[in-house]
Amino acid sequence: MELNAKYNPSEVEDKWYAWWLEHRCFHSEPDTREPYTIVIPPPNVTGILHMGHVLNNTLNDVLIRKARMDGKNACWVPGTDHASIATENKVVARLASQGIRKEDLTREEFLKYAWEWKEEHGGIILQQLRKLGASCDWDRTKFTMDPELSAAVIATFVYFYKKGLIYHGYRMVNWDPVAHTAISDDEVIHKDTNSHFYHLRYFISDGNGNPTKDFLTIATTRPETIMADSAICVNPADERYHYLRGKKVLIPLINREIPVIEDDYVEMDFGTGCLKVTPAHDAHDYEIGQRHNLPIIEILDDDGRLTPEAQILVGEDRFVARKKICKMLEEAGNLVKVEEYVSPIGYSERTDAIIEPKLSKQWFLKLEELAKAALDAVESGKIKLIPDKYRNVYRHWMENAHDWCISRQLWWGQRIPAWYLPDGTVVVEETAEEALKAARAINPAIRPEDLSQDEDVLDTWFSSWLWPISVFDPQKPGHPEHKPNRDLSYYYPTSDLVTGPDIIFFWVARMIMAGGEFMQDIPFRNVYFTGIVRDKLGRKMSKTLGNSPDPLVLIEKYGADAVRLGMLLCSSAGNDILYDESQVEQGRNFCGKIWNSWRLVSGWRVDPEGTQTEASRLAVKWFDNLLSRTIVAVEDHYSKFRINDALMAIYKLFWDEYCSWYLELIKPAFGEAIDGYTYEATVGFFDKLLKLIHPVMPFITEEIWHAMADRLDGETIMFERTPVAGPYDAAFLDSFDAARQIIAGVRGVRAQKQIPPKEALKLCIEGAFPEELKPVVAKAALVSEFVPSVDGASVSFIVGTVKCSVPLEGFVDTEAEKAKVLADLEHQRKFLAGVRAKLGNENFMAHAPEAVVANERKKEADALARIEALEATLKSL
């Protein structure tokens, strides 16, 4: 098959992806081969493809395609995450645009709209991954709320509850006032935020609820919560406040009396050393309140608005109330001063709303024992984190794991399987039928309508932590009769996980916990952490900055192979990626290089009986050795997950060595034929190069591979074996490199002296250089004769321990060259004298900045080197 003059990626990519799907090339079934398994980090069902997805899924696809070519049974399982908070927000927004409020719907009505939205939008990102070339086993596509996966999640909850690890209780939680749900500590992002310290006067009470002239100054960042204060706290060692023991103070504006208490938690040298204690709206204050049995006064509702318990500004938003209260405090004489302050404030990862500490009854999972086992899996080396620096991050998380708040105040998600009897007794079972049976064991008179199910759903991560297990066989803990099926027994544990370090605890650690608990095995052997994709200025990509390109637009413009190559060229494990579109252009150029090089080779006329030249024989020998050495290096890079290093080695081998050197050395003269042996070797090299490139650039390699020969129906480069390295002669490769340096040196002389490219030169080589490589130098440098010595004008250069001289007789006007060199020499000597005069000036040296002096010394060194080179040239002339 003859290639078109120009590579058209859109035509080639659409054709081959359809062909791969038609022939089910991505599908895997258990067999006798070694399995290689990857599960996709399930993107949110709300998601559309962004550059982070491009990086992650390109890496996954490279690994899975490489495994196929290594003869393994490769299985890449795709799917999506139901993303409770994000999806519910999308559905609520859509309903609002139609004039429908969630509050006006029943749970069933809302979920009907949610499922409709999911069916309409839920598969978009998976379709987009196909444009990238992702070779997922689409027959195995899963969704975290598929019925069988949801059943496994519910069974997991019941299992841990009956094991005593899940409990229901009041705790201070992170409340998202936009999403209207509690979120876990791991879903809170702390950002340094410009804030203020408000110094307030709390007047001491006379004991009858009236203020005295004495007061305490309290510093707070949240004046809008003073109405919820339960006490003022000082350190018992702080002698400044011993006189306040047994006293009470009045809360500004509302004049409610609160006691002065003592607790070691207060830092004497922070602020004024007096702390307002607000147990309902601060986690540390809550702990103090528990120790001192203080009342809990909640003045903020689920929206972050003031409740009637606040007594003032009822219904106002917390931040609006802050401004108004500050003005009221100033007017009342309670505001002493306001200082600017930078504070680490918690934001919701999902909505970017400022988190509100809130006392709430939630469901929690104890993690202490699970975390210990998960830490051991990494510390023992069973699971390898790449790069290794993330072991410290992982260890920190595991050693400081708090109980996991697993309930969410949402409707979209797996509903918590807890049912309440009329007296408040709770039963936890997998189904309503089982719950009724358990309830009747407590009270035989219970009817179905007497039971009410918990309104909350489970945290999305409570389903995705089962992902490496549930995509193959949703296990139901507590059901010993449910044995792992054939798929789970064969594909689990999976091989590698590629993900971002931002979810190391959200997802990676929890999957390790789940695998150890339910499978008594690790879920994967290696975790490869990517970096964050940033723009070329180092900024995180965002819609606000407008610096995040649409991957589909890039694919349309440059082709998927170019986008894949461009992303990988600039990515290394764990390091952030500075994306620049020029890298994708480089990928497109590489596609063009591959395409045109095959068009060149396939266009040569072949003489099967032709005699191989000595230069061609040596070139074939050289590239065969070089190919083997590079394959060894590439395999080593892959084994250490240095994927961009493997790619660069292949890239340079093809562009710099095969195209720029090898093809130039063996290509026939214009109008002449190439001998059959050299041609077959050249085609063989090209075939191996395509196979090395294929995991990164699957489309163009498939197209050219089919163009190289007639293939049987169903044959694909995808299942060809990875090229294997043979023995190679390192000494020969070193000698050939010296030959190439000599060729480059001769070409440099030709360019410097403006000798026409078709004019043959003579060359004198003095020193140890293999005689057998002279034919290579002769062809590539157009050397007609190797002479033992040089008389007359010449230009010399050194390669290692070998001196090379090019006679110039007949090519240059010696006298004119001497005149030019002498003129340049005089100029350089005058320049050097000027620089040395400046460096010898004591006033200059005493007052000039170090950088200026350093620059002058560099000028001196450069001038000396130039003078030495000119003197050598003059001598040769």
Coordinates of N, CA and C in Angstrom, one line a residue, residues 107 407-420 452-458:
R107 N -37.8 12.6 46.9 CA -36.5 11.9 46.6 C -36.6 11.1 45.3
S407 N -21.0 9.7 55.6 CA -22.3 10.1 55.3 C -22.3 11.5 54.6
R408 N -23.3 11.6 53.6 CA -23.4 12.9 52.9 C -24.9 13.2 52.8
Q409 N -25.2 14.5 53.0 CA -26.6 14.9 53.1 C -27.1 15.2 51.6
L410 N -27.1 14.2 50.9 CA -27.5 14.3 49.4 C -28.5 13.2 49.1
W411 N -29.0 13.2 47.9 CA -30.0 12.2 47.4 C -29.3 11.3 46.4
W412 N -28.3 11.8 45.7 CA -27.7 11.0 44.6 C -26.5 10.2 45.2
G413 N -26.6 8.9 45.1 CA -25.6 8.1 45.7 C -26.2 6.8 46.3
Q414 N -25.4 6.0 47.0 CA -25.9 4.8 47.6 C -26.5 5.2 49.0
R415 N -27.8 5.0 49.2 CA -28.4 5.4 50.4 C -28.0 4.5 51.6
I416 N -27.7 5.1 52.7 CA -27.2 4.4 53.9 C -28.3 3.3 54.3
P417 N -27.9 2.1 54.5 CA -28.8 1.0 54.8 C -29.1 0.9 56.3
A418 N -29.6 2.0 56.9 CA -30.0 2.0 58.3 C -31.4 2.4 58.4
W419 N -32.2 1.7 59.2 CA -33.6 1.9 59.4 C -33.9 2.2 60.8
Y420 N -34.8 3.2 61.1 CA -35.1 3.6 62.4 C -36.5 3.1 62.8
S452 N -38.3 3.9 59.0 CA -37.9 5.0 58.2 C -36.4 4.8 57.9
Q453 N -36.0 4.9 56.6 CA -34.6 4.7 56.3 C -33.9 6.0 56.4
D454 N -32.6 5.9 56.8 CA -31.7 7.1 56.9 C -31.7 7.9 55.6
E455 N -31.8 9.2 55.7 CA -31.9 10.0 54.5 C -30.6 10.2 53.8
D456 N -29.5 10.0 54.4 CA -28.2 10.3 53.9 C -27.7 9.2 52.9
V457 N -26.7 9.7 52.0 CA -26.1 8.7 51.1 C -24.6 8.6 51.6
L458 N -24.0 7.6 51.0 CA -22.5 7.4 51.4 C -21.6 8.2 50.5

